[in-house]
Tab-separated table of C-alpha atoms and ligand atoms in Angstrom:
chain	number	residue	atom	x	y	z
A	948	MET	CA	25.926	15.818	-51.734
A	949	TRP	CA	26.664	12.124	-52.464
A	950	ARG	CA	26.550	11.415	-48.752
A	951	LEU	CA	23.129	12.996	-48.466
A	952	ILE	CA	21.841	10.998	-51.441
A	953	CYS	CA	23.214	7.771	-49.920
A	954	ILE	CA	21.582	8.553	-46.553
A	955	LEU	CA	18.249	9.293	-48.278
A	956	LEU	CA	18.481	6.062	-50.266
A	957	VAL	CA	19.177	3.998	-47.150
A	958	MET	CA	16.290	5.677	-45.359
A	959	ALA	CA	13.958	4.980	-48.296
A	960	CYS	CA	14.915	1.313	-48.277
A	961	THR	CA	14.410	0.766	-44.569
A	962	PRO	CA	11.044	2.231	-43.677
A	963	ASP	CA	10.467	-0.218	-40.819
A	964	ILE	CA	13.690	0.675	-39.130
A	965	GLU	CA	13.083	4.403	-39.474
A	966	ALA	CA	9.692	4.052	-37.846
A	967	GLN	CA	11.186	2.637	-34.606
A	968	PRO	CA	12.797	4.417	-31.673
A	969	ALA	CA	16.475	5.015	-32.407
A	970	GLY	CA	19.447	3.615	-30.560
A	971	ALA	CA	18.240	0.047	-30.404
A	972	ASN	CA	19.435	-3.019	-32.219
A	973	TYR	CA	17.259	-3.958	-35.202
A	974	ASP	CA	19.903	-6.109	-36.819
A	975	GLU	CA	19.372	-9.883	-36.525
A	976	SER	CA	23.094	-10.487	-37.035
A	977	LYS	CA	23.804	-8.513	-33.816
A	978	VAL	CA	21.538	-10.646	-31.659
A	979	PRO	CA	23.883	-12.273	-29.085
A	980	VAL	CA	24.111	-16.018	-28.508
A	981	TYR	CA	21.547	-16.458	-25.787
A	982	PRO	CA	20.970	-19.808	-24.102
A	983	LEU	CA	17.394	-19.931	-22.864
A	984	PRO	CA	16.624	-21.409	-19.439
A	985	ASP	CA	14.844	-24.753	-19.881
A	986	PRO	CA	11.273	-24.595	-18.535
A	987	LEU	CA	11.420	-28.337	-18.046
A	988	ILE	CA	14.448	-28.471	-15.707
A	989	ALA	CA	13.492	-27.713	-12.115
A	990	LEU	CA	15.764	-25.684	-9.844
A	991	ASP	CA	16.937	-28.912	-8.082
A	992	GLY	CA	17.893	-30.362	-11.471
A	993	THR	CA	14.862	-32.666	-11.842
A	994	ALA	CA	13.738	-33.226	-15.394
A	995	ILE	CA	10.019	-32.399	-15.638
A	996	LYS	CA	8.437	-35.167	-17.699
A	997	THR	CA	4.733	-35.077	-16.813
A	998	SER	CA	2.000	-32.542	-16.581
A	999	GLY	CA	1.573	-33.571	-12.936
A	1000	GLN	CA	5.210	-32.726	-12.165
A	1001	TRP	CA	4.800	-29.418	-13.959
A	1002	GLN	CA	1.731	-28.506	-11.977
A	1003	LYS	CA	3.032	-29.720	-8.623
A	1004	GLN	CA	6.652	-28.654	-8.682
A	1005	ARG	CA	7.778	-26.586	-11.601
A	1006	ARG	CA	4.869	-24.212	-12.276
A	1007	GLY	CA	5.085	-22.639	-8.837
A	1008	GLU	CA	8.852	-22.306	-9.107
A	1009	VAL	CA	8.639	-20.500	-12.463
A	1010	LEU	CA	5.930	-18.215	-11.136
A	1011	ARG	CA	8.099	-17.292	-8.116
A	1012	LEU	CA	11.072	-16.584	-10.418
A	1013	PHE	CA	8.968	-14.028	-12.260
A	1014	GLN	CA	7.694	-12.584	-8.984
A	1015	THR	CA	11.187	-12.182	-7.585
A	1016	ASN	CA	13.029	-11.015	-10.652
A	1017	VAL	CA	10.593	-9.323	-13.022
A	1018	TYR	CA	7.125	-8.196	-11.898
A	1019	GLY	CA	7.324	-8.411	-8.121
A	1020	ARG	CA	5.003	-10.119	-5.641
A	1021	SER	CA	1.344	-9.138	-5.598
A	1022	PRO	CA	-0.540	-8.996	-2.308
A	1023	GLU	CA	-3.357	-11.386	-1.423
A	1024	PRO	CA	-6.633	-10.701	-3.239
A	1025	THR	CA	-8.886	-8.166	-1.591
A	1026	GLN	CA	-12.651	-8.542	-1.095
A	1027	ILE	CA	-14.313	-6.357	-3.628
A	1028	HIS	CA	-17.594	-4.542	-3.397
A	1029	PHE	CA	-19.425	-3.257	-6.476
A	1030	LYS	CA	-22.235	-1.006	-7.621
A	1031	GLN	CA	-23.960	-0.894	-10.942
A	1032	THR	CA	-24.190	2.742	-12.091
A	1033	SER	CA	-26.031	2.424	-15.394
A	1034	GLU	CA	-27.818	-0.040	-17.691
A	1035	GLU	CA	-29.034	0.446	-21.275
A	1036	LYS	CA	-30.832	-2.564	-22.762
A	1037	LYS	CA	-30.907	-1.154	-26.267
A	1038	ALA	CA	-27.300	-0.207	-26.830
A	1039	LEU	CA	-25.607	-0.514	-30.242
A	1040	GLY	CA	-28.940	-0.136	-32.001
A	1041	GLY	CA	-30.569	-2.855	-29.878
A	1042	LYS	CA	-27.878	-5.439	-30.347
A	1043	ALA	CA	-26.370	-5.158	-26.891
A	1044	THR	CA	-27.009	-4.379	-23.257
A	1045	ARG	CA	-24.527	-1.880	-21.899
A	1046	LYS	CA	-23.774	-1.722	-18.185
A	1047	GLU	CA	-21.400	0.329	-16.108
A	1048	VAL	CA	-20.268	-1.049	-12.773
A	1049	THR	CA	-17.916	0.488	-10.204
A	1050	VAL	CA	-15.711	-2.077	-8.490
A	1051	PHE	CA	-14.339	-0.933	-5.121
A	1052	LEU	CA	-10.964	-2.601	-4.932
A	1053	THR	CA	-10.664	-2.792	-1.164
A	1054	GLY	CA	-14.357	-3.279	-0.592
A	1055	LYS	CA	-14.798	0.297	0.664
A	1056	GLU	CA	-16.663	2.985	-1.244
A	1057	ASP	CA	-14.211	5.648	-0.101
A	1058	GLY	CA	-11.225	3.522	-1.279
A	1059	PRO	CA	-9.735	2.983	-4.754
A	1060	SER	CA	-12.133	1.844	-7.456
A	1061	MET	CA	-12.303	1.012	-11.167
A	1062	ASP	CA	-15.207	1.627	-13.499
A	1063	LEU	CA	-16.120	-1.351	-15.701
A	1064	LEU	CA	-17.849	-0.894	-19.020
A	1065	ILE	CA	-19.711	-4.015	-20.107
A	1066	PHE	CA	-21.376	-4.826	-23.412
A	1067	LEU	CA	-23.494	-7.980	-23.483
A	1068	PRO	CA	-24.924	-9.445	-26.736
A	1069	ASN	CA	-28.738	-9.380	-26.641
A	1070	ASN	CA	-29.176	-12.213	-29.145
A	1071	ALA	CA	-27.119	-14.822	-27.371
A	1072	LYS	CA	-27.925	-17.536	-24.896
A	1073	LYS	CA	-26.779	-16.434	-21.442
A	1074	PRO	CA	-24.394	-16.777	-19.782
A	1075	VAL	CA	-21.960	-15.695	-22.566
A	1076	PRO	CA	-18.186	-16.013	-22.831
A	1077	ALA	CA	-16.287	-12.714	-22.533
A	1078	PHE	CA	-13.231	-10.739	-23.461
A	1079	LEU	CA	-11.791	-8.693	-20.632
A	1080	GLY	CA	-9.089	-6.102	-21.130
A	1081	LEU	CA	-7.813	-2.801	-19.789
A	1082	ASN	CA	-7.956	0.270	-22.019
A	1083	PHE	CA	-5.529	3.190	-22.294
A	1084	ALA	CA	-7.758	6.225	-22.722
A	1085	GLY	CA	-10.927	5.667	-20.685
A	1086	ASN	CA	-14.084	3.691	-21.232
A	1087	HIS	CA	-15.591	6.567	-23.207
A	1088	ALA	CA	-12.819	6.158	-25.753
A	1089	VAL	CA	-13.732	2.496	-26.446
A	1090	HIS	CA	-16.959	3.384	-28.251
A	1091	ALA	CA	-18.516	6.644	-29.438
A	1092	ASP	CA	-21.834	5.966	-27.589
A	1093	PRO	CA	-22.343	9.365	-25.822
A	1094	SER	CA	-23.931	7.793	-22.730
A	1095	ILE	CA	-20.725	6.077	-21.572
A	1096	ALA	CA	-19.362	7.921	-18.547
A	1097	LEU	CA	-16.192	9.898	-19.126
A	1098	ALA	CA	-13.182	8.414	-17.379
A	1099	ARG	CA	-12.766	9.990	-13.934
A	1100	CYS	CA	-9.118	8.991	-13.447
A	1101	TRP	CA	-5.819	10.808	-14.091
A	1102	LEU	CA	-4.829	10.434	-17.731
A	1103	PRO	CA	-1.714	11.609	-19.581
A	1104	ASN	CA	-2.291	14.940	-21.238
A	1105	ASN	CA	-2.778	14.856	-24.970
A	1106	ARG	CA	-2.281	17.768	-27.380
A	1107	ASP	CA	-5.187	16.544	-29.468
A	1108	GLY	CA	-7.543	17.917	-26.776
A	1109	THR	CA	-8.830	14.541	-25.607
A	1110	VAL	CA	-7.182	14.968	-22.223
A	1111	THR	CA	-6.450	18.352	-20.641
A	1112	ASN	CA	-5.197	18.983	-17.108
A	1113	ASN	CA	-4.934	15.207	-16.860
A	1114	ARG	CA	-8.710	14.836	-17.183
A	1115	ALA	CA	-10.687	13.245	-20.029
A	1116	THR	CA	-12.693	15.573	-22.300
A	1117	GLU	CA	-15.671	14.934	-24.569
A	1118	ALA	CA	-13.295	15.049	-27.488
A	1119	GLY	CA	-11.963	11.659	-26.581
A	1120	ARG	CA	-15.209	9.773	-27.169
A	1121	GLY	CA	-14.675	6.792	-29.449
A	1122	LYS	CA	-11.028	7.643	-29.955
A	1123	GLU	CA	-9.906	4.064	-29.438
A	1124	ALA	CA	-12.911	2.372	-31.059
A	1125	SER	CA	-10.883	0.695	-33.819
A	1126	ARG	CA	-8.889	-1.063	-31.074
A	1127	TRP	CA	-11.999	-2.589	-29.470
A	1128	GLN	CA	-14.236	-3.631	-32.341
A	1129	VAL	CA	-17.244	-3.738	-30.032
A	1130	GLU	CA	-19.787	-4.621	-32.712
A	1131	LYS	CA	-17.717	-7.502	-33.995
A	1132	VAL	CA	-17.254	-8.930	-30.513
A	1133	ILE	CA	-21.006	-8.641	-29.823
A	1134	GLU	CA	-21.907	-10.192	-33.170
A	1135	GLY	CA	-19.587	-13.112	-32.309
A	1136	GLY	CA	-21.705	-13.804	-29.229
A	1137	TYR	CA	-19.177	-12.482	-26.650
A	1138	ALA	CA	-19.380	-9.898	-23.954
A	1139	LEU	CA	-16.783	-7.167	-23.861
A	1140	VAL	CA	-15.591	-5.938	-20.448
A	1141	THR	CA	-13.093	-3.159	-20.018
A	1142	ALA	CA	-11.787	-0.568	-17.545
A	1143	CYS	CA	-9.221	2.176	-17.841
A	1144	TYR	CA	-5.842	1.075	-16.518
A	1145	CYS	CA	-5.208	4.464	-14.903
A	1146	ASP	CA	-8.191	3.793	-12.593
A	1147	ILE	CA	-5.985	1.148	-11.010
A	1148	GLU	CA	-2.722	3.076	-11.155
A	1149	PRO	CA	-1.896	6.267	-13.053
A	1150	ASP	CA	0.843	5.406	-15.493
A	1151	HIS	CA	3.756	7.572	-14.379
A	1152	ALA	CA	6.682	7.133	-12.025
A	1153	GLU	CA	4.791	8.636	-9.033
A	1154	GLY	CA	1.523	6.924	-9.826
A	1155	TYR	CA	2.010	4.420	-7.019
A	1156	LYS	CA	1.515	7.224	-4.471
A	1157	THR	CA	-2.189	7.386	-5.186
A	1158	SER	CA	-2.815	3.819	-6.294
A	1159	ILE	CA	-3.803	0.541	-4.764
A	1160	ARG	CA	-0.057	-0.202	-4.541
A	1161	SER	CA	0.361	2.238	-1.685
A	1162	ILE	CA	-2.980	1.533	-0.062
A	1163	LEU	CA	-2.467	-2.230	0.195
A	1164	ARG	CA	1.156	-1.762	1.163
A	1165	ALA	CA	0.212	0.283	4.151
A	1166	ARG	CA	-1.802	-2.649	5.369
A	1167	LYS	CA	0.325	-5.613	4.307
A	1168	ALA	CA	3.905	-4.721	3.610
A	1169	LYS	CA	5.464	-5.851	6.861
A	1170	GLY	CA	7.227	-8.802	5.260
A	1171	PHE	CA	9.025	-6.643	2.705
A	1172	ILE	CA	12.746	-5.975	3.064
A	1173	ALA	CA	13.905	-2.561	1.796
A	1174	SER	CA	16.224	-2.396	-1.206
A	1175	ALA	CA	19.818	-1.204	-0.792
A	1176	GLU	CA	19.314	1.657	-3.252
A	1177	PRO	CA	16.236	3.852	-3.234
A	1178	PRO	CA	14.127	2.584	-6.103
A	1179	LYS	CA	12.562	4.764	-8.795
A	1180	GLY	CA	8.902	4.400	-9.512
A	1181	ALA	CA	8.258	2.734	-6.112
A	1182	PRO	CA	8.206	3.780	-2.438
A	1183	ALA	CA	11.639	4.691	-0.982
A	1184	ASP	CA	11.616	1.627	1.272
A	1185	ALA	CA	10.210	-0.776	-1.321
A	1186	ALA	CA	11.409	-4.331	-1.203
A	1187	PRO	CA	13.379	-5.417	-4.259
A	1188	ASP	CA	10.597	-7.836	-5.146
A	1189	GLU	CA	7.711	-5.536	-4.311
A	1190	TRP	CA	5.174	-5.284	-7.137
A	1191	GLY	CA	5.262	-2.539	-9.744
A	1192	ALA	CA	2.577	-0.942	-11.858
A	1193	ILE	CA	2.166	-3.984	-14.165
A	1194	GLY	CA	1.494	-6.041	-11.045
A	1195	ALA	CA	-1.083	-3.492	-9.891
A	1196	TRP	CA	-2.835	-3.455	-13.275
A	1197	ALA	CA	-2.882	-7.259	-13.356
A	1198	PHE	CA	-4.323	-7.222	-9.825
A	1199	GLY	CA	-7.107	-4.991	-11.170
A	1200	LEU	CA	-7.869	-7.553	-13.905
A	1201	SER	CA	-8.208	-10.238	-11.249
A	1202	ARG	CA	-10.614	-8.081	-9.278
A	1203	ALA	CA	-12.629	-7.510	-12.452
A	1204	MET	CA	-12.733	-11.300	-12.730
A	1205	ASP	CA	-14.020	-11.448	-9.148
A	1206	TYR	CA	-16.900	-9.261	-10.335
A	1207	LEU	CA	-17.486	-11.401	-13.439
A	1208	GLU	CA	-17.889	-14.408	-11.189
A	1209	LYS	CA	-20.903	-12.597	-9.760
A	1210	GLU	CA	-22.320	-11.392	-13.070
A	1211	ASN	CA	-25.072	-13.838	-14.070
A	1212	ASP	CA	-24.996	-12.999	-17.753
A	1213	ILE	CA	-21.299	-13.911	-18.138
A	1214	ASP	CA	-19.861	-17.386	-18.161
A	1215	GLU	CA	-16.875	-16.870	-15.818
A	1216	LYS	CA	-15.340	-20.166	-16.954
A	1217	HIS	CA	-14.889	-18.698	-20.455
A	1218	VAL	CA	-13.207	-15.359	-19.977
A	1219	ALA	CA	-10.313	-14.401	-22.300
A	1220	VAL	CA	-7.995	-11.720	-20.908
A	1221	ILE	CA	-6.555	-9.484	-23.568
A	1222	GLY	CA	-4.188	-6.516	-23.709
A	1223	HIS	CA	-2.181	-4.427	-26.094
A	1224	SER	CA	1.417	-3.337	-25.634
A	1225	ARG	CA	2.087	-2.482	-21.932
A	1226	LEU	CA	-1.400	-3.828	-21.282
A	1227	GLY	CA	-0.389	-6.966	-23.193
A	1228	LYS	CA	2.462	-7.400	-20.721
A	1229	THR	CA	-0.256	-6.930	-18.087
A	1230	SER	CA	-2.662	-9.489	-19.517
A	1231	LEU	CA	0.185	-12.062	-19.639
A	1232	TRP	CA	1.129	-11.415	-16.015
A	1233	ALA	CA	-2.566	-11.547	-14.999
A	1234	GLY	CA	-3.031	-14.825	-16.851
A	1235	ALA	CA	0.137	-16.317	-15.361
A	1236	GLN	CA	-0.979	-15.557	-11.777
A	1237	ASP	CA	-4.692	-16.114	-12.053
A	1238	GLU	CA	-5.723	-19.406	-13.638
A	1239	ARG	CA	-9.349	-18.329	-13.838
A	1240	PHE	CA	-8.497	-16.625	-17.144
A	1241	ALA	CA	-9.373	-19.335	-19.684
A	1242	ILE	CA	-7.514	-17.771	-22.624
A	1243	VAL	CA	-4.681	-15.273	-22.461
A	1244	ILE	CA	-4.005	-12.885	-25.338
A	1245	SER	CA	-0.971	-10.696	-25.856
A	1246	ASN	CA	-1.164	-8.133	-28.634
A	1247	ASP	CA	2.192	-6.569	-29.528
A	1248	SER	CA	3.371	-6.777	-25.916
A	1249	GLY	CA	7.115	-6.721	-26.664
A	1250	GLU	CA	9.754	-6.330	-23.984
A	1251	GLY	CA	8.655	-7.581	-20.570
A	1252	GLY	CA	5.650	-9.141	-22.407
A	1253	ALA	CA	5.919	-11.881	-24.945
A	1254	ALA	CA	9.314	-10.954	-26.446
A	1255	LEU	CA	12.437	-12.822	-25.331
A	1256	SER	CA	14.589	-10.321	-23.358
A	1257	LYS	CA	17.839	-12.190	-23.956
A	1258	ARG	CA	17.716	-11.488	-27.706
A	1259	ARG	CA	18.283	-7.775	-26.997
A	1260	PHE	CA	16.463	-6.899	-30.191
A	1261	GLY	CA	14.471	-3.647	-30.156
A	1262	GLU	CA	13.573	-2.503	-26.641
A	1263	THR	CA	15.914	-3.831	-23.933
A	1264	VAL	CA	15.598	-4.399	-20.203
A	1265	GLU	CA	17.714	-1.289	-19.530
A	1266	ARG	CA	15.655	0.873	-21.846
A	1267	ILE	CA	12.333	-0.178	-20.431
A	1268	ASN	CA	13.487	0.219	-16.844
A	1269	THR	CA	14.793	3.665	-17.632
A	1270	SER	CA	11.748	4.912	-19.556
A	1271	PHE	CA	9.303	3.257	-17.210
A	1272	PRO	CA	10.919	2.816	-13.796
A	1273	HIS	CA	7.560	2.051	-12.182
A	1274	TRP	CA	6.445	-0.923	-14.310
A	1275	PHE	CA	8.518	-3.749	-12.857
A	1276	CYS	CA	9.990	-4.654	-9.501
A	1277	THR	CA	13.304	-3.187	-8.396
A	1278	ASN	CA	15.105	-6.480	-8.818
A	1279	PHE	CA	14.413	-6.353	-12.573
A	1280	LYS	CA	16.852	-3.421	-12.774
A	1281	ARG	CA	19.662	-5.866	-11.920
A	1282	TYR	CA	19.284	-7.164	-15.428
A	1283	ASN	CA	19.875	-3.788	-17.129
A	1284	ASP	CA	22.411	-4.580	-19.837
A	1285	ASN	CA	22.696	-7.928	-18.148
A	1286	GLU	CA	19.918	-9.994	-19.685
A	1287	GLN	CA	22.078	-13.131	-19.789
A	1288	GLU	CA	21.835	-13.359	-15.989
A	1289	LEU	CA	18.022	-13.476	-15.980
A	1290	PRO	CA	16.974	-16.875	-14.572
A	1291	VAL	CA	13.853	-16.769	-16.772
A	1292	ASP	CA	12.828	-15.556	-20.145
A	1293	GLN	CA	9.424	-14.783	-21.530
A	1294	HIS	CA	8.800	-18.244	-23.056
A	1295	MET	CA	8.497	-19.347	-19.447
A	1296	LEU	CA	5.823	-16.734	-18.877
A	1297	ILE	CA	3.821	-18.192	-21.794
A	1298	SER	CA	4.439	-21.671	-20.283
A	1299	LEU	CA	2.619	-20.572	-17.127
A	1300	MET	CA	-0.608	-20.402	-19.158
A	1301	ALA	CA	-0.500	-24.134	-19.958
A	1302	PRO	CA	-2.760	-25.987	-20.540
A	1303	ARG	CA	-4.949	-22.949	-21.157
A	1304	PRO	CA	-4.892	-21.579	-24.707
A	1305	ALA	CA	-2.689	-18.525	-25.229
A	1306	TYR	CA	-2.329	-16.225	-28.228
A	1307	VAL	CA	0.682	-14.072	-29.094
A	1308	ALA	CA	0.390	-11.508	-31.875
A	1309	SER	CA	2.988	-9.245	-33.455
A	1310	ALA	CA	2.986	-6.570	-36.160
A	1311	GLU	CA	5.403	-6.470	-39.034
A	1312	GLU	CA	6.488	-2.828	-38.566
A	1313	ASP	CA	6.657	-3.114	-34.751
A	1314	LEU	CA	10.357	-4.002	-34.574
A	1315	TRP	CA	10.674	-2.228	-31.189
A	1316	ALA	CA	8.548	-5.083	-29.752
A	1317	ASP	CA	10.682	-7.748	-31.580
A	1318	PRO	CA	8.163	-9.842	-33.493
A	1319	LYS	CA	10.619	-12.704	-33.873
A	1320	GLY	CA	11.322	-12.718	-30.156
A	1321	GLU	CA	7.566	-12.850	-29.523
A	1322	PHE	CA	7.219	-15.821	-31.897
A	1323	LEU	CA	10.174	-17.592	-30.264
A	1324	SER	CA	8.590	-17.196	-26.855
A	1325	ALA	CA	5.427	-18.855	-28.089
A	1326	LYS	CA	7.453	-21.558	-29.796
A	1327	ASN	CA	9.674	-22.258	-26.756
A	1328	ALA	CA	6.672	-22.605	-24.512
A	1329	GLU	CA	5.512	-25.547	-26.607
A	1330	PRO	CA	7.419	-28.245	-24.691
A	1331	VAL	CA	5.336	-27.427	-21.599
A	1332	TYR	CA	2.091	-27.656	-23.581
A	1333	ARG	CA	3.244	-31.013	-24.955
A	1334	LEU	CA	3.254	-32.408	-21.388
A	1335	PHE	CA	-0.535	-31.886	-21.627
A	1336	GLY	CA	-0.718	-33.501	-25.037
A	1337	LEU	CA	-1.200	-30.073	-26.669
A	1338	GLU	CA	0.461	-28.480	-29.650
A	1339	GLY	CA	1.646	-24.835	-29.505
A	1340	PRO	CA	2.344	-22.781	-32.649
A	1341	GLY	CA	2.986	-26.073	-34.416
A	1342	VAL	CA	5.372	-24.622	-36.990
A	1343	THR	CA	9.126	-24.595	-36.727
A	1344	GLU	CA	9.683	-21.321	-38.609
A	1345	MET	CA	7.999	-18.004	-38.002
A	1346	PRO	CA	4.922	-17.850	-40.306
A	1347	GLY	CA	4.558	-15.308	-43.087
A	1348	ILE	CA	2.737	-12.012	-42.695
A	1349	ASP	CA	-1.032	-12.404	-42.053
A	1350	GLN	CA	-0.796	-16.208	-41.820
A	1351	PRO	CA	-2.034	-17.189	-38.373
A	1352	VAL	CA	-0.834	-20.546	-36.985
A	1353	GLY	CA	-1.165	-22.605	-33.877
A	1354	LYS	CA	-3.428	-24.787	-31.825
A	1355	ALA	CA	-3.186	-24.295	-28.057
A	1356	ILE	CA	-0.771	-21.409	-28.652
A	1357	GLY	CA	-1.881	-19.159	-31.497
A	1358	TYR	CA	0.443	-16.781	-33.232
A	1359	HIS	CA	0.279	-14.265	-36.060
A	1360	ILE	CA	2.323	-11.422	-37.412
A	1361	ARG	CA	0.065	-8.858	-39.018
A	1362	SER	CA	1.046	-6.387	-41.672
A	1363	GLY	CA	1.238	-2.828	-40.383
A	1364	LYS	CA	2.155	-0.986	-37.214
A	1365	HIS	CA	2.001	-1.293	-33.468
A	1366	ASP	CA	-1.757	-1.342	-32.847
A	1367	VAL	CA	-4.772	-3.573	-32.269
A	1368	THR	CA	-6.793	-3.868	-35.469
A	1369	GLU	CA	-9.902	-5.468	-36.828
A	1370	TYR	CA	-7.650	-8.209	-38.256
A	1371	ASP	CA	-6.228	-8.956	-34.826
A	1372	TRP	CA	-9.734	-9.227	-33.322
A	1373	GLU	CA	-10.854	-11.518	-36.124
A	1374	GLN	CA	-8.048	-13.914	-35.159
A	1375	TYR	CA	-8.876	-13.684	-31.446
A	1376	LEU	CA	-12.565	-14.357	-32.048
A	1377	ARG	CA	-11.749	-17.330	-34.261
A	1378	PHE	CA	-9.348	-18.656	-31.625
A	1379	ALA	CA	-11.865	-18.208	-28.838
A	1380	ASP	CA	-14.599	-19.886	-30.930
A	1381	LYS	CA	-12.304	-22.842	-31.493
A	1382	HIS	CA	-11.566	-23.294	-27.803
A	1383	PHE	CA	-14.736	-22.067	-26.121
A	1384	LYS	CA	-17.417	-23.347	-28.486
A	1385	LYS	CA	-16.120	-26.882	-28.998
B	2227	GTR	C1	6.448	1.913	-25.404
B	2227	GTR	C2	7.206	0.897	-24.570
B	2227	GTR	C3	6.741	-0.459	-24.935
B	2227	GTR	C4	5.259	-0.599	-24.993
B	2227	GTR	C5	4.561	0.682	-25.521
B	2227	GTR	C6	3.072	0.778	-25.232
B	2227	GTR	O1	6.875	3.200	-25.246
B	2227	GTR	O2	8.565	1.064	-24.817
B	2227	GTR	O3	7.319	-1.394	-24.031
B	2227	GTR	O4	4.720	-0.980	-23.839
B	2227	GTR	O5	5.123	1.817	-25.034
B	2227	GTR	O6	2.543	0.336	-24.202
B	2227	GTR	O7	2.368	1.425	-26.027
């Protein structure tokens, strides 16, 4: 009886811990000693002291380390072709123009495609700055507007009836609206551009078979060397540094950007790329590779996103590679339970955004994503931003709950759970106003 009472007492006192997946370390005192690789020491030992040296020598090196060890190499950009499928000039009660555009990723109408949903503010001087991000549940889930086309792609089944037989249903309309805050974005004078990530690759271990990953590989993969062990979540003869699903989704974001360069109403020089969770990992990897993204935002991206892997707090490399064998390249599996051997950590991914503004956000109850590790990544990217005369988070200690900090690198830890909320969007809009509307 006493034992039961003690267990119940412990559970009542640790609600955050109980809300997280079991079997992970949530104890700060168990974080190992973890020397971080120095972003400012090049592979040949040169100390990087100027922004010019960073841009010429070190940036490319760091990018290659992430390609080789974490996300894999992406193929060359393809030539897209696109078709507008709808336009409503009086959307959101007249406040916005809503468009839908299909982007054909290999330029061919019988090839893979993604459906963009675009909201443009009617009362703003064109071209407008924009937020671009992938969504989890289909464009129709982003806003309840019944004219938005239902997602056509494979989606994970959901017992709530929003997806059956891996197809979207009417019940899913507006399901993710709180995560997108369309009205707020429009009122702020920004466009919102989104597509469903499963358009680019269905999110499961065999998703590559029907995605752009296989289609481009058939054309371009000659240079790849097969791995010793058959990889999971990738073709049997995949090279150890061949791209995974995160690479494919990031590739999709870059192709969306190709379209935005052709969209007259959007100012392509002021596009912020945003993503939540696995799609936050994706927005970071897209922003690292494609410098056209003028602001890069990571919302609760955690392991393989903004969080430092070497801390082994919450989700670990082994856990993520086991649950999601298709997300990263095969080489990343070498670091299962072996994070200390990683030649990079995620502060170096944030560094790749410099001098462009970046924003990292955490949530207090999202220990699985390691909020402190996310903050430390932002903080340890600061030396690279300093080469450009810029300040990062600015503070030395992690800020309190709901107290945003930072100049060129913004950071906040919000109260509440793993999610994207109105509060998060308020911070991103303020950050974008500061940098885009100077
Ligand atoms: C979790 C995964 C996290 C995060 C999250 C999400 O299951 O462990 O890395 O990506 O999914 O995307 O919602």
